[in-house]
């Protein structure tokens, strides 16, 4: 499969380029040049596959020039062997509503599903090309832990994780900072997630720097993550779709996980609406409900993994909406950068064919956790509560699946506020509370961060 950048669709890339680079040199995001839908008969054949076998069928067409299908099958099985659920994910029921639990991996959030696989993709690549890689990643709390777990101790690579200092939960931080492997580096940035993401983007676009350290990235803009995440939309459809199109509600920050659902729809999966559920950092809700894509200041909330105002993956949707015209997309991205972009009516109508949106503020989120506990004796994490709350506000419970993105024990404060009770870590992760933490506190200064990286490798 050939890939292009959303800002220049004249130059072709292979999956390996796309995977290792993460972001295109022109600042655009990689997307396939064209996407082939699965035929009805193919979908029919997927119906009874295990999660791992389904993953191989969905992912292989995107990466065929990188590895053989047999290699992919064995990497998938290795990646998911340590998940706490036999079939990687689980589906539970809240009355009519279905909840797709994606948090049974080693760091208790959906990020593990793509990241464990990516870790093994790196190892596969490095077993053939020994040139040392430095992976630099920004995190709003969960990506970093998932990346570290997937990459710690692997030879010929280092992983640097930038998190916003004091803006993630202590459990989220501990899952990143307690590791002793010498290839793991944590940086606490005095700033918010968007600052961390901007630092990583700036390092990427500094070609001299990024080439000199052979830099690579695993943020949600990495196409490999998107394809790995598409798999669970298919899985849910085959488990609970009953032949009817399903809607999916997705607690959204960087527009990555929900874009994976959009990709599943483009691949031919019968999806009705994709519900964008946000907290009060609601740029995506404002955009999808009324075309307002103006960037406001990031506010801290009890759903920190969505405290984002630059939804990077939205560029991929805009590229589609603009008829795959990379010149126009580049223009739009420049307007977004100047904070002067508004989505026009005809583009918005196109977006609304596939997406609806809703927002929950902090009180509503806490109340939703309590309501779900009272009604169904189930404790959900605050991000999942936002996903459920959005569906209920929109009245779309019928034929709808909510993505449950994290284990409630990752956000003890919100759970305590809602139901006056704490959620414990699963037994296998209790050690996280006892180990010594290690991280470097740096100001939001690109030169300081670069220097730290250079001195560490
Ligand atoms: C990352 C994350 C999200 C948001 O996912 P995006 O792909 O950034 O939209 C939601 N919930 C949790 C728990 C997360 O870790």
Short mmCIF file of N, CA, C and O in Angstrom, two decimals, residues 381-455:
data_model
loop_
_atom_site.label_atom_id
_atom_site.label_comp_id
_atom_site.label_asym_id
_atom_site.label_seq_id
_atom_site.Cartn_x
_atom_site.Cartn_y
_atom_site.Cartn_z
N UNK A 381 -14.49 4.43 34.53
CA UNK A 381 -13.54 5.52 34.71
C UNK A 381 -14.18 6.81 34.16
O UNK A 381 -15.15 6.75 33.40
N UNK A 382 -13.66 7.98 34.54
CA UNK A 382 -14.32 9.23 34.12
C UNK A 382 -14.37 9.43 32.60
O UNK A 382 -15.34 10.00 32.10
N UNK A 383 -13.36 8.97 31.86
CA UNK A 383 -13.39 9.12 30.40
C UNK A 383 -14.55 8.32 29.80
O UNK A 383 -15.29 8.80 28.95
N UNK A 384 -14.68 7.09 30.31
CA UNK A 384 -15.78 6.24 29.85
C UNK A 384 -17.12 6.88 30.21
O UNK A 384 -18.07 6.84 29.41
N UNK A 385 -17.18 7.51 31.39
CA UNK A 385 -18.42 8.17 31.80
C UNK A 385 -18.79 9.29 30.83
O UNK A 385 -19.96 9.50 30.53
N UNK A 386 -17.79 9.98 30.31
CA UNK A 386 -18.05 11.02 29.31
C UNK A 386 -18.65 10.39 28.04
O UNK A 386 -19.62 10.89 27.47
N UNK A 387 -18.10 9.25 27.65
CA UNK A 387 -18.62 8.54 26.47
C UNK A 387 -20.07 8.12 26.68
O UNK A 387 -20.91 8.26 25.78
N UNK A 388 -20.37 7.59 27.86
CA UNK A 388 -21.73 7.13 28.15
C UNK A 388 -22.68 8.33 28.26
O UNK A 388 -23.78 8.33 27.71
N UNK A 389 -22.20 9.36 28.95
CA UNK A 389 -23.03 10.56 29.13
C UNK A 389 -23.40 11.20 27.80
O UNK A 389 -24.52 11.67 27.62
N UNK A 390 -22.47 11.20 26.86
CA UNK A 390 -22.74 11.79 25.55
C UNK A 390 -23.88 11.04 24.85
O UNK A 390 -24.80 11.65 24.30
N UNK A 391 -23.83 9.72 24.90
CA UNK A 391 -24.88 8.92 24.25
C UNK A 391 -26.23 9.22 24.90
O UNK A 391 -27.25 9.38 24.22
N UNK A 392 -26.24 9.30 26.22
CA UNK A 392 -27.51 9.52 26.91
C UNK A 392 -28.05 10.91 26.60
O UNK A 392 -29.24 11.07 26.36
N UNK A 393 -27.19 11.91 26.58
CA UNK A 393 -27.66 13.25 26.24
C UNK A 393 -28.24 13.30 24.83
O UNK A 393 -29.20 14.00 24.57
N UNK A 394 -27.63 12.55 23.92
CA UNK A 394 -28.08 12.56 22.53
C UNK A 394 -29.26 11.61 22.30
O UNK A 394 -29.86 11.61 21.22
N UNK A 395 -29.54 10.76 23.30
CA UNK A 395 -30.63 9.78 23.14
C UNK A 395 -30.34 8.74 22.07
O UNK A 395 -31.24 8.32 21.34
N UNK A 396 -29.09 8.31 21.99
CA UNK A 396 -28.73 7.36 20.92
C UNK A 396 -28.35 5.98 21.46
O UNK A 396 -27.56 5.26 20.85
N UNK A 397 -28.96 5.58 22.60
CA UNK A 397 -28.55 4.33 23.25
C UNK A 397 -28.75 3.08 22.39
O UNK A 397 -28.07 2.08 22.57
N UNK A 398 -29.72 3.15 21.46
CA UNK A 398 -30.04 1.96 20.68
C UNK A 398 -28.90 1.63 19.71
O UNK A 398 -28.37 2.51 19.04
N UNK A 399 -28.54 0.34 19.64
CA UNK A 399 -27.47 -0.12 18.74
C UNK A 399 -26.20 0.72 18.88
O UNK A 399 -25.62 1.15 17.88
N UNK A 400 -25.81 0.94 20.11
CA UNK A 400 -24.65 1.80 20.34
C UNK A 400 -23.64 1.13 21.27
O UNK A 400 -24.02 0.49 22.25
N UNK A 401 -22.38 1.30 20.92
CA UNK A 401 -21.29 0.78 21.73
C UNK A 401 -20.46 1.96 22.24
O UNK A 401 -20.10 2.84 21.46
N UNK A 402 -20.19 1.98 23.54
CA UNK A 402 -19.32 3.02 24.09
C UNK A 402 -17.93 2.41 24.30
O UNK A 402 -17.80 1.31 24.84
N UNK A 403 -16.92 3.11 23.86
CA UNK A 403 -15.56 2.63 24.10
C UNK A 403 -15.15 2.99 25.53
O UNK A 403 -15.17 4.17 25.91
N UNK A 404 -14.83 1.97 26.31
CA UNK A 404 -14.37 2.19 27.68
C UNK A 404 -12.85 2.21 27.64
O UNK A 404 -12.20 1.19 27.41
N UNK A 405 -12.27 3.40 27.83
CA UNK A 405 -10.87 3.61 27.45
C UNK A 405 -9.86 3.38 28.56
O UNK A 405 -8.68 3.23 28.29
N UNK A 406 -10.32 3.37 29.82
CA UNK A 406 -9.36 3.14 30.91
C UNK A 406 -10.01 2.42 32.09
O UNK A 406 -11.23 2.46 32.26
N UNK A 407 -9.20 1.80 32.88
CA UNK A 407 -9.63 1.14 34.12
C UNK A 407 -9.88 2.23 35.17
O UNK A 407 -9.07 3.16 35.28
N UNK A 408 -10.97 2.13 35.93
CA UNK A 408 -11.28 3.20 36.89
C UNK A 408 -10.19 3.44 37.93
O UNK A 408 -10.05 4.56 38.43
N UNK A 409 -9.37 2.44 38.24
CA UNK A 409 -8.35 2.64 39.29
C UNK A 409 -7.28 3.62 38.87
O UNK A 409 -6.49 4.09 39.68
N UNK A 410 -7.24 3.99 37.57
CA UNK A 410 -6.25 4.97 37.13
C UNK A 410 -6.62 6.38 37.58
O UNK A 410 -5.79 7.28 37.56
N UNK A 411 -7.89 6.57 37.93
CA UNK A 411 -8.37 7.91 38.27
C UNK A 411 -9.11 7.89 39.62
O UNK A 411 -10.30 8.18 39.70
N UNK A 412 -8.37 7.56 40.69
CA UNK A 412 -9.00 7.33 41.99
C UNK A 412 -9.74 8.56 42.54
O UNK A 412 -10.77 8.42 43.17
N UNK A 413 -9.24 9.75 42.25
CA UNK A 413 -9.86 10.95 42.81
C UNK A 413 -11.29 11.11 42.27
O UNK A 413 -12.24 11.35 43.03
N UNK A 414 -11.44 10.98 40.96
CA UNK A 414 -12.78 11.13 40.36
C UNK A 414 -13.74 10.06 40.89
O UNK A 414 -14.91 10.35 41.18
N UNK A 415 -13.23 8.85 41.04
CA UNK A 415 -14.10 7.76 41.52
C UNK A 415 -14.52 8.03 42.96
O UNK A 415 -15.69 7.89 43.32
N UNK A 416 -13.56 8.47 43.75
CA UNK A 416 -13.84 8.82 45.14
C UNK A 416 -14.89 9.94 45.23
O UNK A 416 -15.85 9.87 46.01
N UNK A 417 -14.72 10.99 44.40
CA UNK A 417 -15.68 12.10 44.40
C UNK A 417 -17.09 11.60 44.04
O UNK A 417 -18.09 12.11 44.53
N UNK A 418 -17.15 10.61 43.17
CA UNK A 418 -18.45 10.17 42.65
C UNK A 418 -19.13 9.20 43.60
O UNK A 418 -20.33 9.31 43.86
N UNK A 419 -18.39 8.22 44.11
CA UNK A 419 -19.06 7.15 44.86
C UNK A 419 -18.42 6.91 46.23
O UNK A 419 -18.68 5.88 46.86
N UNK A 420 -17.58 7.86 46.66
CA UNK A 420 -16.94 7.78 47.99
C UNK A 420 -16.29 6.43 48.26
O UNK A 420 -16.43 5.86 49.34
N UNK A 421 -15.62 5.94 47.28
CA UNK A 421 -15.01 4.61 47.42
C UNK A 421 -13.84 4.59 46.46
O UNK A 421 -13.88 5.25 45.42
N UNK A 422 -12.77 3.89 46.82
CA UNK A 422 -11.65 3.85 45.88
C UNK A 422 -11.67 2.55 45.09
O UNK A 422 -12.18 1.53 45.55
N UNK A 423 -11.12 2.61 43.91
CA UNK A 423 -10.97 1.42 43.07
C UNK A 423 -9.53 0.96 43.21
O UNK A 423 -8.59 1.75 43.03
N UNK A 424 -9.31 -0.29 43.51
CA UNK A 424 -7.94 -0.77 43.67
C UNK A 424 -7.31 -1.16 42.34
O UNK A 424 -7.99 -1.51 41.39
N UNK A 425 -5.99 -1.09 42.34
CA UNK A 425 -5.25 -1.60 41.18
C UNK A 425 -5.45 -3.11 41.10
O UNK A 425 -5.58 -3.77 42.13
N UNK A 426 -5.46 -3.66 39.87
CA UNK A 426 -5.49 -5.12 39.79
C UNK A 426 -4.27 -5.70 40.51
O UNK A 426 -3.21 -5.06 40.56
N UNK A 427 -4.42 -6.87 41.08
CA UNK A 427 -3.38 -7.52 41.88
C UNK A 427 -2.00 -7.46 41.20
O UNK A 427 -1.00 -7.11 41.82
N UNK A 428 -1.98 -7.74 39.90
CA UNK A 428 -0.70 -7.83 39.18
C UNK A 428 0.01 -6.48 39.09
O UNK A 428 1.17 -6.42 38.68
N UNK A 429 -0.68 -5.38 39.44
CA UNK A 429 -0.05 -4.07 39.30
C UNK A 429 0.16 -3.36 40.64
O UNK A 429 0.58 -2.20 40.67
N UNK A 430 -0.10 -4.06 41.73
CA UNK A 430 0.02 -3.43 43.05
C UNK A 430 1.43 -2.89 43.31
O UNK A 430 1.60 -1.89 44.00
N UNK A 431 2.43 -3.54 42.74
CA UNK A 431 3.83 -3.13 42.96
C UNK A 431 4.07 -1.67 42.54
O UNK A 431 5.00 -1.03 43.01
N UNK A 432 3.23 -1.15 41.66
CA UNK A 432 3.42 0.19 41.13
C UNK A 432 3.47 1.23 42.25
O UNK A 432 4.15 2.25 42.15
N UNK A 433 2.75 0.98 43.33
CA UNK A 433 2.71 1.94 44.42
C UNK A 433 3.96 1.93 45.31
O UNK A 433 4.16 2.84 46.10
N UNK A 434 4.78 0.91 45.19
CA UNK A 434 5.91 0.77 46.11
C UNK A 434 7.25 1.19 45.53
O UNK A 434 8.19 1.46 46.25
N UNK A 435 7.34 1.22 44.22
CA UNK A 435 8.66 1.46 43.64
C UNK A 435 9.04 2.93 43.63
O UNK A 435 8.19 3.81 43.66
N UNK A 436 10.35 3.16 43.53
CA UNK A 436 10.88 4.52 43.51
C UNK A 436 10.65 5.14 42.11
O UNK A 436 10.83 4.46 41.11
N UNK A 437 10.30 6.43 42.08
CA UNK A 437 10.07 7.09 40.79
C UNK A 437 11.32 7.81 40.29
O UNK A 437 12.14 8.25 41.08
N UNK A 438 11.40 7.92 38.96
CA UNK A 438 12.54 8.61 38.37
C UNK A 438 12.06 9.45 37.19
O UNK A 438 11.50 8.91 36.23
N UNK A 439 12.20 10.78 37.27
CA UNK A 439 11.92 11.63 36.11
C UNK A 439 12.66 12.94 36.22
O UNK A 439 13.14 13.31 37.29
N UNK A 440 12.78 13.64 35.09
CA UNK A 440 13.52 14.90 35.02
C UNK A 440 12.51 16.03 34.82
O UNK A 440 11.66 15.94 33.93
N UNK A 441 12.58 17.07 35.64
CA UNK A 441 11.67 18.21 35.48
C UNK A 441 12.34 19.26 34.60
O UNK A 441 13.44 19.71 34.89
N UNK A 442 11.70 19.61 33.46
CA UNK A 442 12.28 20.60 32.55
C UNK A 442 11.26 21.69 32.23
O UNK A 442 10.04 21.43 32.20
N UNK A 443 11.75 22.91 31.95
CA UNK A 443 10.82 23.96 31.55
C UNK A 443 10.38 23.73 30.11
O UNK A 443 11.00 22.95 29.38
N UNK A 444 9.32 24.43 29.70
CA UNK A 444 8.78 24.27 28.35
C UNK A 444 9.68 25.01 27.36
O UNK A 444 9.34 26.06 26.84
N UNK A 445 10.86 24.41 27.12
CA UNK A 445 11.89 25.09 26.34
C UNK A 445 12.55 24.04 25.44
O UNK A 445 13.21 23.12 25.91
N UNK A 446 12.35 24.22 24.16
CA UNK A 446 12.80 23.22 23.19
C UNK A 446 14.31 22.94 23.30
O UNK A 446 14.76 21.80 23.22
N UNK A 447 15.10 24.00 23.54
CA UNK A 447 16.55 23.80 23.61
C UNK A 447 16.93 22.93 24.81
O UNK A 447 17.79 22.05 24.71
N UNK A 448 16.25 23.16 25.93
CA UNK A 448 16.55 22.37 27.14
C UNK A 448 16.19 20.90 26.92
O UNK A 448 16.92 20.00 27.32
N UNK A 449 15.06 20.68 26.25
CA UNK A 449 14.63 19.30 26.04
C UNK A 449 15.59 18.59 25.07
O UNK A 449 16.02 17.46 25.31
N UNK A 450 15.96 19.30 24.01
CA UNK A 450 16.90 18.70 23.05
C UNK A 450 18.23 18.36 23.73
O UNK A 450 18.81 17.30 23.49
N UNK A 451 18.68 19.28 24.57
CA UNK A 451 19.95 19.06 25.26
C UNK A 451 19.87 17.82 26.16
O UNK A 451 20.77 16.99 26.19
N UNK A 452 18.75 17.71 26.86
CA UNK A 452 18.58 16.55 27.74
C UNK A 452 18.62 15.26 26.93
O UNK A 452 19.28 14.28 27.31
N UNK A 453 17.93 15.27 25.77
CA UNK A 453 17.93 14.07 24.93
C UNK A 453 19.34 13.75 24.46
O UNK A 453 19.82 12.62 24.57
N UNK A 454 20.03 14.78 23.94
CA UNK A 454 21.38 14.57 23.41
C UNK A 454 22.32 14.02 24.50
O UNK A 454 23.14 13.13 24.23
N UNK A 455 22.20 14.53 25.70
CA UNK A 455 23.09 14.10 26.77
C UNK A 455 22.74 12.71 27.31
O UNK A 455 23.54 12.10 28.02
#
